[in-house]
Tab-separated table of C-alpha atoms in Angstrom:
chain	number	residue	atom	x	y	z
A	13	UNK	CA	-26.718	-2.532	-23.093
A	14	UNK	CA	-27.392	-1.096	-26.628
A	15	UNK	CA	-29.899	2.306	-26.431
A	16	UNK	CA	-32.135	3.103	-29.205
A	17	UNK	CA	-31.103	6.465	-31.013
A	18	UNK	CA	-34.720	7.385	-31.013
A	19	UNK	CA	-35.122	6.832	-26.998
A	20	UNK	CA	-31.813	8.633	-26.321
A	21	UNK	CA	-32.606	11.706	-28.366
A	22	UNK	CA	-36.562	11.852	-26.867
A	23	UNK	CA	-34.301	11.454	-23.295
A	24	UNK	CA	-32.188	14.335	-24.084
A	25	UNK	CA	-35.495	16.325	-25.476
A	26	UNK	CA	-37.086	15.726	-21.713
A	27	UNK	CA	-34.161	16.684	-19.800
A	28	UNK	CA	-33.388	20.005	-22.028
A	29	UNK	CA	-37.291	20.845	-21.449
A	30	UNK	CA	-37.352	20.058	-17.705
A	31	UNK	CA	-34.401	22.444	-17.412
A	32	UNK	CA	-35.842	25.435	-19.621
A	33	UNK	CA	-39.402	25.010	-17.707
A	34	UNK	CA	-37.582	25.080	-14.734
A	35	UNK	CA	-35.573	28.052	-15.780
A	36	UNK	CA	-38.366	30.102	-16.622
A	37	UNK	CA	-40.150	29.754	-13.046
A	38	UNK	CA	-36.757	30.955	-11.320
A	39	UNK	CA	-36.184	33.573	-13.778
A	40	UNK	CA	-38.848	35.742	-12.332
A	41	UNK	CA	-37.441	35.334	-8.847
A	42	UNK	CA	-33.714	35.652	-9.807
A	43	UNK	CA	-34.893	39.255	-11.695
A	44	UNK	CA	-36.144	40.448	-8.093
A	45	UNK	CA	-33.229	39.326	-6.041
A	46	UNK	CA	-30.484	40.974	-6.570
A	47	UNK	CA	-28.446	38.753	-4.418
A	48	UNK	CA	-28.900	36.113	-6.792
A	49	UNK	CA	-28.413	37.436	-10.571
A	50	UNK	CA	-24.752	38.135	-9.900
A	51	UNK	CA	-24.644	34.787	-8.936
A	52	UNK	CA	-26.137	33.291	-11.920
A	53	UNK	CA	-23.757	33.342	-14.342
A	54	UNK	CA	-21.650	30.700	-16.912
A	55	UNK	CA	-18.210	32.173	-18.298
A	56	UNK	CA	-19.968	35.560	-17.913
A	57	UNK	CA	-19.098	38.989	-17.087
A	58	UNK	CA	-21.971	40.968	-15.823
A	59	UNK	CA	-22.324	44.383	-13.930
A	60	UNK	CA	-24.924	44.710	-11.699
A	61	UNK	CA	-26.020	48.488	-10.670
A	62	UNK	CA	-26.717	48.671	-7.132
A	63	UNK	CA	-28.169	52.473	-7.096
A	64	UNK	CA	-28.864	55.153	-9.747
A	65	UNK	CA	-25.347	57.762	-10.370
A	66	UNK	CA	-25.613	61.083	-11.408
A	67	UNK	CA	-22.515	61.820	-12.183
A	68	UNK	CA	-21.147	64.628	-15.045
A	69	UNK	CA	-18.522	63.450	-17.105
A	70	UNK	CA	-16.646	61.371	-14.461
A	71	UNK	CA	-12.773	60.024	-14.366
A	72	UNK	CA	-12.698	56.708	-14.239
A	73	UNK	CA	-9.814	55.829	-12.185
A	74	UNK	CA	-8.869	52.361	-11.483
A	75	UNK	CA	-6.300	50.846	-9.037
A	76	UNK	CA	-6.645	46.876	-8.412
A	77	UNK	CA	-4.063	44.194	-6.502
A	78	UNK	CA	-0.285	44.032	-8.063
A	79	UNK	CA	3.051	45.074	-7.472
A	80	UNK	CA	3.276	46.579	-3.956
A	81	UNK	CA	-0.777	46.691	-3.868
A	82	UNK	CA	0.366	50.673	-4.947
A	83	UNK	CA	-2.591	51.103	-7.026
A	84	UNK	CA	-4.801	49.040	-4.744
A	85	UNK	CA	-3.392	51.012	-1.507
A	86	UNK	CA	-3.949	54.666	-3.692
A	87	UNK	CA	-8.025	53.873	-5.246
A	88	UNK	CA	-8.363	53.121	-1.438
A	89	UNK	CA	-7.571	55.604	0.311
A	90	UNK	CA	-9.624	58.329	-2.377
A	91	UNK	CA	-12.223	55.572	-1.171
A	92	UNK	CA	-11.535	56.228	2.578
A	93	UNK	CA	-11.579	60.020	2.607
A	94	UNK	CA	-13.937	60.953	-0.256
A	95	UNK	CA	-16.455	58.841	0.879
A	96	UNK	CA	-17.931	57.874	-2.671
A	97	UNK	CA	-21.148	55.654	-3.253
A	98	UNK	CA	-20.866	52.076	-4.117
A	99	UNK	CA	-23.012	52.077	-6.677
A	100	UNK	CA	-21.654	48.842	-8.617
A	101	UNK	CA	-20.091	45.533	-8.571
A	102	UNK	CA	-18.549	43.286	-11.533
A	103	UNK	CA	-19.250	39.769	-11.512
A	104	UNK	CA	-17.090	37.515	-13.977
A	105	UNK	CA	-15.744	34.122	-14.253
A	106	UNK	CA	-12.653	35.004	-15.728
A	107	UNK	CA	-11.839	36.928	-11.819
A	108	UNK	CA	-9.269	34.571	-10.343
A	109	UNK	CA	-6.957	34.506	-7.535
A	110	UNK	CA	-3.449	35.023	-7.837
A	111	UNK	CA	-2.795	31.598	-7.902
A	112	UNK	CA	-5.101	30.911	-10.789
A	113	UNK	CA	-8.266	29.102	-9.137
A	114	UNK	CA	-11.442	30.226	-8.537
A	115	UNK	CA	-13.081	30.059	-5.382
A	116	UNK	CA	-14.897	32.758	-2.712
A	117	UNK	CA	-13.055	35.581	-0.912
A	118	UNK	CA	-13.869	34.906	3.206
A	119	UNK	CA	-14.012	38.139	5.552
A	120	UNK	CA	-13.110	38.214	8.912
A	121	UNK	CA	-16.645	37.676	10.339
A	122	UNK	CA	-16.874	34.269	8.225
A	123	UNK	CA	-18.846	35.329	5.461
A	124	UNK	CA	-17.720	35.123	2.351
A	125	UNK	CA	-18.267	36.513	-1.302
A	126	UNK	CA	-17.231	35.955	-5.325
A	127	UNK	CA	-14.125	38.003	-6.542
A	128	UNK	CA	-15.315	41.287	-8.052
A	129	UNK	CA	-15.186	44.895	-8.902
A	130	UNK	CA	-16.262	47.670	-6.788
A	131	UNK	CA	-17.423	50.976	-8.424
A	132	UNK	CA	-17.608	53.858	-6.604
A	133	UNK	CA	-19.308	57.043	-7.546
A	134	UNK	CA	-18.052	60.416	-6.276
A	135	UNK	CA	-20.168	63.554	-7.681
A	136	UNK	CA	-20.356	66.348	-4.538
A	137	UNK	CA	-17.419	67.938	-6.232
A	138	UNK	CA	-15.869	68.545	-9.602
A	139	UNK	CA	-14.428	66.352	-11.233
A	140	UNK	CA	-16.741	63.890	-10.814
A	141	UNK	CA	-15.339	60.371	-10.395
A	142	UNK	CA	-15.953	56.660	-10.746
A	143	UNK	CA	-13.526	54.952	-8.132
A	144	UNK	CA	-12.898	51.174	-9.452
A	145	UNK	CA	-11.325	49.078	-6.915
A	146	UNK	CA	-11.284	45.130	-6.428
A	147	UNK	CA	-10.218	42.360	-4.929
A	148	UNK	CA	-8.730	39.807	-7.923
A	149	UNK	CA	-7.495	40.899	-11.670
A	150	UNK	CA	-8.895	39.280	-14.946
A	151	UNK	CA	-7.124	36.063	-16.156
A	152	UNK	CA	-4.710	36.519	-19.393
A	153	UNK	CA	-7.736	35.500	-21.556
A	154	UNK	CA	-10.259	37.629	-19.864
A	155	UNK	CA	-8.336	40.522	-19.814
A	156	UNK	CA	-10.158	42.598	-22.794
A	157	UNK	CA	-13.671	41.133	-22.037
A	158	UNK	CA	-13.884	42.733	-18.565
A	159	UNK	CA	-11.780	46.557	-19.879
A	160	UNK	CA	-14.606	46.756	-22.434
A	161	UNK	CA	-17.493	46.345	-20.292
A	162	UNK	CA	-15.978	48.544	-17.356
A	163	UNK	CA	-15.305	51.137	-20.191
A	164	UNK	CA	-19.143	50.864	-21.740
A	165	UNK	CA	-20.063	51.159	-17.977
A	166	UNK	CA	-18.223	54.528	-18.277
A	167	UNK	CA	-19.072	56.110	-20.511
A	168	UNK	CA	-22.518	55.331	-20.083
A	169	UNK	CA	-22.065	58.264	-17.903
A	170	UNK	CA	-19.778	60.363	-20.641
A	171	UNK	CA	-16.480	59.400	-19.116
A	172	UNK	CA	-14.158	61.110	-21.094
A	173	UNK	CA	-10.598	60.069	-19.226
A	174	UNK	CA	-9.032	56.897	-17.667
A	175	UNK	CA	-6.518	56.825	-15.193
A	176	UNK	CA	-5.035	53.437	-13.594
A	177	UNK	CA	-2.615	53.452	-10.887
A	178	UNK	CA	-0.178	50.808	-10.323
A	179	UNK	CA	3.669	49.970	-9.137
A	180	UNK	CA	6.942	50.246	-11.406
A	181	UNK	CA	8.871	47.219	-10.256
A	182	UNK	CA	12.769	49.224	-9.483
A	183	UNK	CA	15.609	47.721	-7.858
A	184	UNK	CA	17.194	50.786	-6.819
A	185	UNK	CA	15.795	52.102	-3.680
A	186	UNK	CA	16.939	55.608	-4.808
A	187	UNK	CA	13.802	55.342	-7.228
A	188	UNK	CA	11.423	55.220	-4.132
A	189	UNK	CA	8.707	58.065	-4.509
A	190	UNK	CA	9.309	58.157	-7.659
A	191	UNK	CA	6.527	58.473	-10.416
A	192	UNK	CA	6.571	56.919	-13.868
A	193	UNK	CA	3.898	57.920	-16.544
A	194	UNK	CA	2.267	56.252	-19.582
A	195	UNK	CA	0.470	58.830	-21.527
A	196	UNK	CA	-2.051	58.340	-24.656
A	197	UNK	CA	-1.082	61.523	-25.694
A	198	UNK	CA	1.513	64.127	-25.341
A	199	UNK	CA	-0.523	67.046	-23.781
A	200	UNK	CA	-0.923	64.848	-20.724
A	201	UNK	CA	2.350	63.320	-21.043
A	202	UNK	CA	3.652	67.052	-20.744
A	203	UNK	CA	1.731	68.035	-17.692
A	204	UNK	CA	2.736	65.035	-15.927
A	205	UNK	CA	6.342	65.682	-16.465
A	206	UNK	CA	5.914	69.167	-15.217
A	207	UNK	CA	4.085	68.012	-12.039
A	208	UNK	CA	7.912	65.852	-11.482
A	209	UNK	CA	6.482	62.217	-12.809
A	210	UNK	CA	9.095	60.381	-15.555
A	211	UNK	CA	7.662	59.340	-18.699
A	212	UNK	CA	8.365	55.727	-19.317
A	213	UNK	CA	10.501	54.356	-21.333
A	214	UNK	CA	10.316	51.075	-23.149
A	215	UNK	CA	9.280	47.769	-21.731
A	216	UNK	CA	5.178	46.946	-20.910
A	217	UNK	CA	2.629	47.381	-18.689
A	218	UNK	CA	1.033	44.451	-17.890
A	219	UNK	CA	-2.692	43.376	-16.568
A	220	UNK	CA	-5.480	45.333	-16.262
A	221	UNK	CA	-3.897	48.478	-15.570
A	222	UNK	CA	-2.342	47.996	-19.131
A	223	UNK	CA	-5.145	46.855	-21.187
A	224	UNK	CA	-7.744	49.034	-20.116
A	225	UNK	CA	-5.672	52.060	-21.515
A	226	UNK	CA	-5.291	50.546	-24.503
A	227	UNK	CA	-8.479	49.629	-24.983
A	228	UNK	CA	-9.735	53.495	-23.614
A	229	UNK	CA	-7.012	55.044	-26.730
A	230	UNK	CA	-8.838	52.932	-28.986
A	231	UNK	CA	-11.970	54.256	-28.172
A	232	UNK	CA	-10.772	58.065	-28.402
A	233	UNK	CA	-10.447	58.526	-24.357
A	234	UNK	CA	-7.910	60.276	-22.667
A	235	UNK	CA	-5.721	57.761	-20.802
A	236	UNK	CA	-2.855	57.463	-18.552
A	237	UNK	CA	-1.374	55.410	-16.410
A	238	UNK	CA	0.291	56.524	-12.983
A	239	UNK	CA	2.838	54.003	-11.294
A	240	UNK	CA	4.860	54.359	-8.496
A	241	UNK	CA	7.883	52.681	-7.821
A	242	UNK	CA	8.466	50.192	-5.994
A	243	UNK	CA	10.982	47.513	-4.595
A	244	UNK	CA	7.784	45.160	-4.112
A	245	UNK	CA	7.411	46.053	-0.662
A	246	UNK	CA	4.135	44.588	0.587
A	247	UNK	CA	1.997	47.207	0.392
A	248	UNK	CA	4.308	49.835	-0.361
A	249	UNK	CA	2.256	53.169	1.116
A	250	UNK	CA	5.083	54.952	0.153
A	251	UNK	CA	4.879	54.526	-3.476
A	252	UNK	CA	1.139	54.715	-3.408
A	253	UNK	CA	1.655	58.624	-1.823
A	254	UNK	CA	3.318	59.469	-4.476
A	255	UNK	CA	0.661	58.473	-7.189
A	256	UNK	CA	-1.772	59.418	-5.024
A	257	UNK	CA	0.082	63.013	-4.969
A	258	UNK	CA	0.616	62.831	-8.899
A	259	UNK	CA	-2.914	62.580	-9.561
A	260	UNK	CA	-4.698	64.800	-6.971
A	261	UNK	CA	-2.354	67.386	-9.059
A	262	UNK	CA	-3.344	66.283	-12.237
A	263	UNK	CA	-7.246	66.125	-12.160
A	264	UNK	CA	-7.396	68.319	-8.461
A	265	UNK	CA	-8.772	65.638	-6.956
A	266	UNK	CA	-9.750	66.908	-2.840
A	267	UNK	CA	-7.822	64.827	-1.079
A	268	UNK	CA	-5.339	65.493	2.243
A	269	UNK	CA	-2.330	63.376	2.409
A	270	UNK	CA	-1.739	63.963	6.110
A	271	UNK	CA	-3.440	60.797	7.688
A	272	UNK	CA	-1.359	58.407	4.968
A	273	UNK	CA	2.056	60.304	5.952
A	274	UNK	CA	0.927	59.271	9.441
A	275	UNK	CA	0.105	55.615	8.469
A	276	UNK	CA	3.114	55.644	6.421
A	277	UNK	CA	5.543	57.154	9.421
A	278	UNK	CA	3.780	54.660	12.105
A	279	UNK	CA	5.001	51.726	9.627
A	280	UNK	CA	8.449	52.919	9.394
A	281	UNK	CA	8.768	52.424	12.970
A	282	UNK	CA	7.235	48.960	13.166
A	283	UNK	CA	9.294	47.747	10.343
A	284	UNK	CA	12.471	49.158	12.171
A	285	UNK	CA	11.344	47.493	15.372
A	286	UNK	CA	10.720	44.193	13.342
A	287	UNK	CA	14.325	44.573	12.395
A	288	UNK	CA	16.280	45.151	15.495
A	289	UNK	CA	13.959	42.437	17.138
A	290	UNK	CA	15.103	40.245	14.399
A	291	UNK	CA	18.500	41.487	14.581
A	292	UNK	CA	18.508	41.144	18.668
A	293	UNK	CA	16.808	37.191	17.892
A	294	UNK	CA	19.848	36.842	15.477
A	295	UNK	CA	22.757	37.770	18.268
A	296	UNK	CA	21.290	36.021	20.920
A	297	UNK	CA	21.030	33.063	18.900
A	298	UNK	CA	24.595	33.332	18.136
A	299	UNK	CA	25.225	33.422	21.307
A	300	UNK	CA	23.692	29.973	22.092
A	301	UNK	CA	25.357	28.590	19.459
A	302	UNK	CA	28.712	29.376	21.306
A	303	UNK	CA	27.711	28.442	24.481
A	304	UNK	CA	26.563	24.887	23.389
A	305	UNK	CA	29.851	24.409	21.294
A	306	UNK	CA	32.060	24.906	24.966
A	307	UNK	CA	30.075	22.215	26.044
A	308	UNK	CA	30.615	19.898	24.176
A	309	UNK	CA	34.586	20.447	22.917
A	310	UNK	CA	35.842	17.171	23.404
């Protein structure tokens, strides 16, 4: 069937109107309703403010999912025992799982939300922080787009330092509670080293954790990065003490370590029992093995 240009393009004219009109009478509606604007969005990245912060020259300090969930495990925990305000959340399109697809995150209770960011505002005692915690990292391509915005976020509030938190991937397991710093500059790089952390040397930090610092030097803030290492133990509470140690020392953060040593200590011994349960499944199995080769020797 042939279509005459002039139809097709009055078609098109209708359809675009129809969709603007109808745009305009939800806009209204999607302005009042907060649980639909984050919602509403087309390769976007939007934060939406839940409540009003007052908050004096916070530290942003950031810990999301990757090696060992350290830095995940660490911005947690501040979360659990400081008790901060989620005041927050970052919407994007470029949040994906680890597997690359996009899709919703489903709770235990069956209901279910986007990936996002979770700020968290701490201001009963100085320094003032804004916790940023979340459930996915930006894809490769999205990587800067979401930094800069969490960083204009910040310093909407005169943030004048960024710390991430994260693992350093080690093989030896004589590097466990270890410490390795990336510094912006050497003042920080200098009290770090004296508080027992190694500078790092060589190689890359990759993800969020990386790029935000770079982005946060660029911009004239005082960054570093805190990363504990790690075998890759899933999460590795161990390695996320010792950042969360490093950095309580470094900005005197008030924090008590005393419930994680006692999360970390009651792990210990289920991972021990796991192994001597595996080890007594392993023997016994062994054991049948033998007993059904006497049966059947021919």
């Amino acid at each position: 069937m042939v279509h005459n240009s002039s139809c097709i393009k009055l078609s098109i004219r209708l359809r675009v109107g129809v969709t603007i009109k109808l745009f305009k009478q939800l806009y209204p509606r999607i302005a009042r309703d907060s649980s639909i604007w984050p919602v509403v969005m087309i390769n976007d990245t939007r934060i939406h403010e839940l409540s009003k912060a007052e908050l004096k020259e916070p530290v942003l300090i950031q810990g999301l999912p990757g090696l060992g969930y350290v830095g995940k495990v660490a911005v947690d925990y501040f979360i659990e025992k400081l008790k901060p305000k989620k005041f927050a959340e970052l919407y994007s399109s470029y949040l994906l799982f680890p597997d690359g697809n996009l899709g919703i995150n489903i709770s235990e209770d069956g209901t279910y939300s986007l990936p996002k960011y979770e700020f968290y505002s701490f201001g009963e005692k100085e320094p003032n922080a804004i916790f940023l915690t979340g459930d996915a990292q930006p894809s490769v391509t999205g990587q800067y787009e979401v930094a800069s915005i969490v960083l204009d976020f910040a310093q909407r509030f005169n943030s004048k330092m960024v710390l991430t938190m994260g693992g350093y991937g080690t093989r030896s397991g004589n590097d466990v509670g270890a410490v390795y710093a990336v510094v912006g500059d050497s003042v920080v790089g200098e009290r770090l080293k004296k508080m027992g952390a190694k500078l790092a040397k060589g190689g890359a930090v990759t993800g969020a954790a990386g790029v935000i610092l770079g982005i946060g030097r660029q911009r004239g803030l005082q960054c570093a990065g805190l990363l504990g290492a790690t075998t890759g133990v899933y999460p590795d509470l161990e390695a996320a003490r010792a950042v969360i140690q490093m950095l309580t020392g470094l900005v005197a953060m008030p924090v008590e370590l005393k419930d994680l040593d006692t999360e970390i200590e009651d792990m210990r011994k289920k991972m021990e029992k796991f192994r001597r349960t595996e080890l007594e499944e392993g023997k016994e199995g062994e054991e049948k093995t033998e007993e059904g080769k006497d049966r059947y020797i021919t």
